[in-house]
Coordinates of C-alpha atoms in Angstrom, one line a residue:
M286 CA -26.5 28.4 18.6
V287 CA -27.0 24.8 19.4
T288 CA -26.3 23.2 22.7
T289 CA -26.5 19.6 23.9
T290 CA -29.6 20.4 25.9
E291 CA -31.4 21.8 22.8
Q292 CA -30.7 19.0 20.3
A293 CA -30.1 15.3 20.4
F294 CA -28.6 14.0 17.2
G295 CA -28.0 10.5 15.9
G296 CA -29.6 7.9 13.8
H297 CA -32.8 7.4 15.8
A298 CA -36.2 8.2 14.5
G299 CA -37.4 11.8 15.3
A300 CA -33.9 13.2 15.6
P301 CA -33.4 16.5 13.8
F302 CA -31.3 16.5 10.6
E303 CA -27.7 17.3 11.8
L304 CA -25.5 19.9 10.1
G305 CA -21.8 19.3 10.6
I306 CA -18.5 20.3 9.1
N307 CA -15.0 18.8 9.1
Y308 CA -12.3 21.1 10.4
W309 CA -8.7 22.0 9.9
P310 CA -7.5 25.6 10.3
R311 CA -7.0 27.7 7.1
R312 CA -3.5 28.8 7.9
K313 CA -2.2 25.6 9.6
A314 CA -4.0 22.6 8.1
M315 CA -2.6 19.4 9.5
Y316 CA 0.1 21.3 11.3
M317 CA -2.4 22.8 13.8
W318 CA -1.1 20.9 16.8
R319 CA 2.6 21.6 16.5
E320 CA 2.0 25.2 15.2
Y321 CA -0.8 25.9 17.6
D322 CA -2.9 29.1 17.3
L323 CA -5.9 28.9 19.7
G324 CA -7.0 32.4 18.8
A325 CA -7.3 31.6 15.1
I326 CA -9.2 28.4 16.0
R327 CA -11.7 30.4 18.1
E328 CA -12.3 32.9 15.3
E329 CA -12.9 30.1 12.8
M330 CA -15.3 28.4 15.2
A331 CA -17.3 31.6 15.5
Q332 CA -17.6 31.7 11.7
I333 CA -18.7 28.0 11.6
A334 CA -21.4 28.7 14.1
D335 CA -22.6 31.7 12.2
M336 CA -23.0 29.6 9.0
G337 CA -25.5 27.5 10.9
F338 CA -23.6 24.3 11.7
D339 CA -24.3 22.2 14.8
T340 CA -21.2 20.1 15.0
V341 CA -17.5 20.1 14.2
R342 CA -15.5 17.0 13.5
W343 CA -11.8 17.5 14.1
F344 CA -8.6 15.5 14.2
P345 CA -5.9 14.9 16.8
L346 CA -3.1 13.7 14.5
M347 CA -1.5 10.5 15.8
Q348 CA 1.9 11.6 14.7
D349 CA 1.8 14.5 17.1
F350 CA -0.1 12.9 20.0
L351 CA 1.7 9.5 20.1
P352 CA 5.5 10.3 19.6
R353 CA 6.5 7.0 21.2
P354 CA 4.6 3.7 21.6
D355 CA 4.3 4.1 25.4
H356 CA 3.8 7.8 25.6
V357 CA 0.9 10.2 24.8
D358 CA 2.2 13.7 24.8
P359 CA 0.5 15.6 27.7
R360 CA 1.1 19.0 26.0
M361 CA -1.0 17.8 23.0
V362 CA -3.7 16.4 25.3
G363 CA -3.9 19.9 26.9
R364 CA -4.4 21.4 23.5
L365 CA -7.0 18.8 22.7
V366 CA -9.0 20.0 25.8
E367 CA -8.5 23.7 24.8
V368 CA -9.8 23.1 21.3
A369 CA -12.9 21.3 22.7
V370 CA -13.5 24.3 24.9
A371 CA -13.2 26.7 21.9
V372 CA -15.7 24.6 20.0
A373 CA -18.1 24.6 22.9
D374 CA -17.7 28.4 23.5
A375 CA -18.9 29.0 20.0
G376 CA -22.1 27.0 20.8
L377 CA -21.0 24.0 18.8
L378 CA -20.6 20.3 19.5
S379 CA -17.4 18.3 18.9
V380 CA -16.6 15.0 17.3
P381 CA -12.9 14.4 17.9
T382 CA -11.5 11.7 15.6
L383 CA -9.0 10.1 18.0
L384 CA -6.8 7.8 15.8
T385 CA -5.9 9.9 12.7
I386 CA -3.2 8.6 10.5
N387 CA -4.9 8.9 7.0
M388 CA -5.6 12.5 6.1
S389 CA -6.0 14.4 2.8
G390 CA -4.0 12.1 0.6
V391 CA -1.1 11.4 3.0
I392 CA -0.6 8.7 5.6
W393 CA 0.9 10.5 8.6
W394 CA 2.7 7.6 10.2
P395 CA 4.4 8.1 13.6
E396 CA 8.1 7.6 13.1
W397 CA 8.2 4.7 15.6
M398 CA 5.7 2.7 13.4
I399 CA 8.3 2.5 10.6
D400 CA 11.3 0.3 11.0
A401 CA 14.8 0.7 9.6
G402 CA 13.8 -1.1 6.4
G403 CA 10.9 1.2 5.8
R404 CA 8.3 -1.4 6.9
H405 CA 5.2 -0.3 8.8
A406 CA 3.9 -1.8 12.0
N407 CA 0.7 -3.7 11.5
L408 CA -2.1 -1.6 13.0
Y409 CA -4.5 -4.5 13.3
S410 CA -2.4 -7.5 14.4
D411 CA 0.8 -6.3 16.2
P412 CA 0.0 -6.5 19.9
S413 CA 2.2 -3.6 21.0
T414 CA 0.8 -1.4 18.2
L415 CA -2.7 -2.3 19.1
R416 CA -2.0 -1.4 22.8
S417 CA -0.5 1.9 21.8
Q418 CA -3.5 2.9 19.7
A419 CA -5.9 1.8 22.5
M420 CA -3.8 3.9 25.0
L421 CA -4.1 7.0 22.9
A422 CA -7.8 6.5 22.3
E423 CA -8.5 6.0 26.0
T424 CA -6.3 8.8 27.2
C425 CA -7.9 11.4 24.8
A426 CA -11.4 10.2 25.7
R427 CA -10.7 10.4 29.4
A428 CA -9.4 13.9 29.0
L429 CA -12.7 15.0 27.5
A430 CA -15.0 12.8 29.7
G431 CA -17.7 14.8 31.3
D432 CA -17.7 17.6 28.7
A433 CA -21.3 17.8 27.5
S434 CA -20.2 19.4 24.2
I435 CA -18.7 16.2 23.0
R436 CA -21.3 15.0 20.6
A437 CA -19.4 11.7 20.0
F438 CA -16.0 10.2 19.6
D439 CA -14.9 9.0 16.1
V440 CA -12.4 6.1 16.3
S441 CA -10.6 6.9 13.1
N442 CA -10.7 8.4 9.6
E443 CA -10.8 5.7 6.9
M444 CA -8.0 3.7 8.6
D445 CA -8.1 1.0 5.8
E446 CA -6.4 3.6 3.5
A447 CA -3.4 3.6 5.8
Q448 CA -3.4 -0.1 6.0
K449 CA -5.9 -2.7 5.0
P450 CA -6.7 -5.5 7.5
V451 CA -5.7 -9.0 6.3
T452 CA -9.2 -10.3 7.0
S453 CA -12.6 -8.9 8.0
D454 CA -12.1 -10.6 11.4
A455 CA -9.0 -8.5 12.0
G456 CA -10.9 -5.4 10.9
W457 CA -13.7 -6.2 13.4
L458 CA -11.3 -7.0 16.2
W459 CA -9.5 -3.6 15.7
C460 CA -12.9 -1.8 15.7
S461 CA -14.0 -3.6 18.8
T462 CA -10.7 -3.0 20.7
M463 CA -10.7 0.7 19.9
T464 CA -14.3 1.4 20.7
S465 CA -13.8 -0.4 24.0
A466 CA -10.8 1.8 24.9
I467 CA -12.9 4.9 24.2
R468 CA -15.7 3.7 26.3
R469 CA -13.4 3.0 29.2
G470 CA -12.2 6.6 29.0
A471 CA -15.5 8.3 28.5
P472 CA -18.5 6.0 29.4
G473 CA -21.8 6.9 27.9
V474 CA -20.5 9.0 25.0
P475 CA -21.5 7.7 21.5
V476 CA -18.7 6.1 19.5
Q477 CA -18.5 6.3 15.7
I478 CA -16.2 4.8 13.2
G479 CA -15.5 6.8 10.0
A480 CA -16.1 4.4 7.1
H481 CA -16.0 5.3 3.4
L482 CA -17.0 4.0 0.0
A483 CA -14.3 1.3 0.1
S484 CA -16.5 -0.5 2.7
L485 CA -19.3 -0.6 0.2
D486 CA -17.7 -1.1 -3.2
R487 CA -14.7 -3.4 -2.6
A488 CA -13.3 -6.0 -0.2
N489 CA -11.4 -3.7 2.2
Q490 CA -12.0 -6.0 5.2
M491 CA -13.9 -3.2 7.0
R492 CA -17.5 -4.5 6.6
I493 CA -20.4 -2.2 7.4
D494 CA -22.2 -4.8 9.4
D495 CA -19.0 -5.5 11.5
I496 CA -18.5 -1.8 12.2
A497 CA -22.2 -1.4 13.1
S498 CA -22.0 -4.2 15.6
V499 CA -19.6 -2.3 17.8
A500 CA -20.3 1.4 17.0
D501 CA -23.2 3.4 18.3
E502 CA -24.0 5.1 15.0
D503 CA -23.6 4.4 11.3
M504 CA -21.3 6.7 9.2
M505 CA -20.4 7.0 5.6
H506 CA -18.0 9.2 3.5
A507 CA -18.8 9.5 -0.2
Y508 CA -17.4 11.5 -3.1
P509 CA -18.2 11.1 -6.8
L510 CA -14.7 12.4 -7.4
Y511 CA -13.3 9.1 -6.1
S512 CA -15.9 6.6 -7.4
S513 CA -15.8 4.7 -10.7
A514 CA -19.6 4.1 -10.3
A515 CA -20.4 7.8 -10.3
R516 CA -22.0 9.1 -13.5
S517 CA -20.0 12.4 -13.3
F518 CA -17.8 14.3 -10.9
L519 CA -20.9 16.1 -9.7
D520 CA -23.3 13.1 -9.6
P521 CA -25.8 14.1 -6.8
E522 CA -27.2 10.6 -6.3
L523 CA -24.0 8.8 -5.1
V524 CA -24.0 10.3 -1.6
P525 CA -27.7 9.6 -0.7
F526 CA -27.4 6.1 -2.3
S527 CA -24.4 5.3 -0.2
C528 CA -26.3 6.4 3.0
A529 CA -29.2 4.1 2.1
L530 CA -27.0 1.2 1.3
T531 CA -25.0 1.6 4.6
A532 CA -28.3 1.6 6.5
G533 CA -29.3 -1.7 4.8
L534 CA -25.9 -3.3 5.4
S535 CA -25.7 -2.2 9.1
G536 CA -28.9 -4.1 9.9
T537 CA -29.4 -1.8 12.9
G538 CA -32.5 0.2 11.7
R539 CA -30.5 3.4 12.3
A540 CA -30.3 6.3 9.8
T541 CA -26.8 6.9 8.4
L542 CA -24.9 10.1 9.0
M543 CA -23.1 11.4 5.9
Q544 CA -20.0 12.3 7.8
E545 CA -18.0 13.5 4.8
F546 CA -19.0 14.8 1.4
G547 CA -18.0 17.7 -0.8
L548 CA -15.9 18.8 -3.7
C549 CA -12.9 20.9 -4.6
T550 CA -13.4 24.2 -6.5
A551 CA -11.6 26.4 -8.9
P552 CA -10.8 30.0 -8.1
P553 CA -13.7 32.5 -8.1
G554 CA -14.9 33.2 -11.7
V555 CA -13.0 30.2 -13.2
A556 CA -15.0 27.5 -14.9
G557 CA -15.0 23.9 -13.8
H558 CA -12.3 21.8 -15.3
S559 CA -10.5 18.4 -15.0
F560 CA -6.9 17.9 -14.2
P561 CA -4.5 15.0 -13.3
D562 CA -3.7 14.8 -9.6
D563 CA -1.9 12.5 -7.1
F564 CA -4.2 10.0 -5.3
L565 CA -2.2 8.0 -2.8
G566 CA 0.7 7.7 -5.1
Q567 CA -1.2 7.3 -8.4
Q568 CA -2.2 9.8 -11.0
K569 CA -6.0 10.1 -11.3
L570 CA -8.2 12.6 -13.2
Q571 CA -9.9 15.0 -10.7
Y572 CA -12.3 17.9 -11.1
L573 CA -12.2 21.5 -9.9
A574 CA -15.8 22.7 -10.0
S575 CA -16.7 26.3 -10.4
E576 CA -17.8 27.8 -7.1
E577 CA -21.3 28.1 -8.5
E578 CA -21.3 24.4 -9.5
G579 CA -20.1 23.6 -6.0
G580 CA -23.0 25.4 -4.4
E581 CA -25.5 23.7 -6.6
Y582 CA -23.9 20.3 -5.8
Y583 CA -24.1 20.8 -2.1
R584 CA -27.7 22.0 -2.4
A585 CA -28.8 19.0 -4.6
V586 CA -27.0 16.4 -2.3
V587 CA -28.3 17.8 1.0
E588 CA -31.9 17.9 -0.3
R589 CA -31.6 14.3 -1.4
L590 CA -30.1 13.3 2.0
V591 CA -33.0 14.9 3.8
A592 CA -35.6 13.3 1.5
T593 CA -34.0 9.8 1.9
G594 CA -33.9 9.8 5.7
A595 CA -30.2 10.4 6.4
A596 CA -29.3 11.4 9.9
G597 CA -27.4 14.5 8.8
A598 CA -24.7 15.9 6.6
Y599 CA -21.1 17.0 7.4
A600 CA -19.3 19.1 4.7
W601 CA -15.8 18.3 3.8
C602 CA -14.5 20.7 4.7
Y603 CA -14.3 24.2 6.4
P604 CA -11.4 25.9 4.6
D605 CA -9.4 26.3 1.5
Y606 CA -5.8 26.5 2.7
D607 CA -3.4 29.4 2.7
E608 CA -0.8 29.4 -0.1
S609 CA 2.0 29.2 2.4
L610 CA 1.1 25.6 2.9
F611 CA 1.3 24.6 -0.8
E612 CA 5.0 23.5 -0.5
H613 CA 4.3 21.2 2.4
A614 CA 2.5 17.8 2.7
P615 CA -0.2 17.1 1.7
L616 CA -0.8 20.1 -0.5
K617 CA 2.4 19.9 -2.5
K618 CA 1.1 16.8 -4.1
T619 CA -2.6 16.7 -3.7
V620 CA -3.7 19.9 -5.5
R621 CA -7.4 19.1 -5.0
E622 CA -7.1 19.3 -1.3
R623 CA -6.1 22.9 -1.4
T624 CA -9.6 24.0 -2.3
F625 CA -12.1 21.6 -0.7
G626 CA -13.5 24.3 1.6
I627 CA -16.8 26.0 1.8
V628 CA -14.8 29.2 2.7
R629 CA -11.9 30.5 0.7
A630 CA -8.4 30.8 2.1
D631 CA -9.0 34.4 3.1
G632 CA -12.1 33.4 5.1
T633 CA -14.7 34.7 2.7
E634 CA -17.6 32.3 2.0
K635 CA -18.3 30.3 -1.2
P636 CA -21.9 29.8 -2.4
A637 CA -21.9 26.4 -0.6
A638 CA -21.8 28.0 2.8
D639 CA -25.2 29.6 2.2
V640 CA -26.7 26.2 1.5
F641 CA -26.1 25.2 5.1
R642 CA -27.2 28.6 6.5
K643 CA -30.5 28.4 4.7
L644 CA -31.0 24.8 5.6
R645 CA -30.5 25.7 9.3
R646 CA -33.2 28.4 9.0
R647 CA -35.6 25.9 7.5
R648 CA -34.9 23.3 10.2
D649 CA -35.3 25.9 13.0
A650 CA -38.6 27.0 11.4
G651 CA -39.8 23.4 11.5
T652 CA -40.1 23.0 7.7
L653 CA -37.3 20.5 7.2
A654 CA -38.8 17.0 7.5
R655 CA -36.7 13.9 7.0
G656 CA -38.1 11.3 4.7
K657 CA -38.0 7.5 5.2
I658 CA -34.8 5.4 4.5
P659 CA -35.3 3.5 1.2
A660 CA -35.0 -0.2 1.6
I661 CA -32.6 -1.0 -1.3
L662 CA -30.5 -4.0 -0.2
D663 CA -32.0 -7.2 -1.7
V664 CA -29.4 -9.7 -0.4
S665 CA -27.9 -10.5 3.0
A666 CA -24.7 -8.8 4.1
D667 CA -22.8 -12.0 3.7
E668 CA -24.0 -12.4 0.2
Y669 CA -23.3 -8.7 -0.6
Y670 CA -19.6 -9.0 0.6
R671 CA -19.0 -12.1 -1.6
A672 CA -19.0 -9.7 -4.5
P673 CA -19.3 -6.1 -3.2
T674 CA -18.3 -4.3 -6.4
D675 CA -20.8 -6.2 -8.5
H676 CA -23.6 -5.6 -6.0
F677 CA -22.7 -1.9 -5.5
N678 CA -22.8 -1.2 -9.3
R679 CA -26.0 -3.2 -9.7
L680 CA -27.8 -1.5 -6.9
Y681 CA -26.6 1.9 -8.0
A682 CA -27.8 1.4 -11.5
A683 CA -31.3 0.6 -10.1
W684 CA -31.1 3.6 -7.8
T685 CA -30.2 6.1 -10.6
A686 CA -32.9 4.6 -12.9
M687 CA -35.5 5.1 -10.2
H688 CA -34.3 8.7 -9.5
A689 CA -33.9 9.7 -13.2

C-alpha cells in the first residue's frame, strides 16, 4: 500500500490522482471517540487499504475533544494518536479534520458554547471562543507533529453550516487564525479547509479566494443531492464542474481536490426512489439510488474528475451504519446518512467500492493520466461574489451544454 515516501499528493502539476475516503466506523459512527473500539478501527482500515485507497479523512469531534473552553481532553488526544497509528499501520495516509462541529445533518455543539437562553457562542468573532478553537487545533496538530503518515490537516468540515460568518472578512480571519494555530503545532504539514458548494453558489461569507489565500491546497465538496442547479440526483457533471470553478476562483493555479462526493443507496436489490428527509431542520426531497446506480455514478464522476485535471477524489463515505445507531443522532432524523457508504453495514462491498479498486490498478499501471483544468471562470472573483448564484447557474449551464 501507499506510503509518504512513494507518493506526493496535492494540487501541483505531475502529482498522481489521489484516492481517498471519509471515515466513521460502521458500528459507532460519530460516537467513535466516547465508545472507542480501536480493534474495529484497525479492521476497517485494513479493508479501506485493500480497496485501493491512499488516504483517509477522519474527524475528531469537538464536542468530545473540547469539553470546556480552556481544556482539551488528554484522553481524547491519546486516542487521536492511536487512530493515526492505526491508519498508518494499514499503509494509509491521514487527513484529520480538527474542528468538527457540523457532521451528517447535525451540529454537534460543545455544551459550553450554548448559554442558558439557548444562544450559541459566535465561532468567528467571540475572542474566547476563537482562542478555544485555536487551542484545540494547535494541541491536536502538535500531538501528531512528526508523523510522516499525516498527509495534511483539515481545519474544519463546512463550518459555515454550523454558523455563517457575518462578513467575508470575518470568514477570512477565522480561516487565517485556525491555519496559523495548526502550523504552530505542526510546522511544514499542509493545511486544508473543507469548503462546499455553498462557497460557490451563494453568499456564505466563506469565499474560495479567501480560503485559498491561507490554505495550502484547494478543496471542494459537491453533491447533486443538495444542489438546485443539478439536473438530477445523479447528475455526473456537477462534481467536476465545481472542481474547475474552485480552481478558477482560487487564483492559485492549483488543481482542486474533490474532498467529498457520493450518494446514499437503497438496500440491495431495491430500485432507486425519492423520499422526504430532514435537512438541517427542513424537509427536502432526497434520493436513495440503487446500488447499481451508485456504482455507475461513482464511475462516471471519477472519470470526469480525472479528465478535467482534479487533484483527486475522496468518497463520502466508508460505511453504511449499523441499525443500532438508527435511534440516535444524526441517523434518527437524517435517513439518507444511514446508507452513504461504499460498504454496507455488515462490511460487504457495494459496486462503488470496485470503482476505486480498478482505478487504483490503472493508476499503478501508469494508464491513468490527468487532463488539464478547464478555464471556465470569465469574471474576477470580486465580480463573481457580487452575484454568486447567478454566476454559478450561468457557468453550469454553459458547462453542461459543452459536455452534452
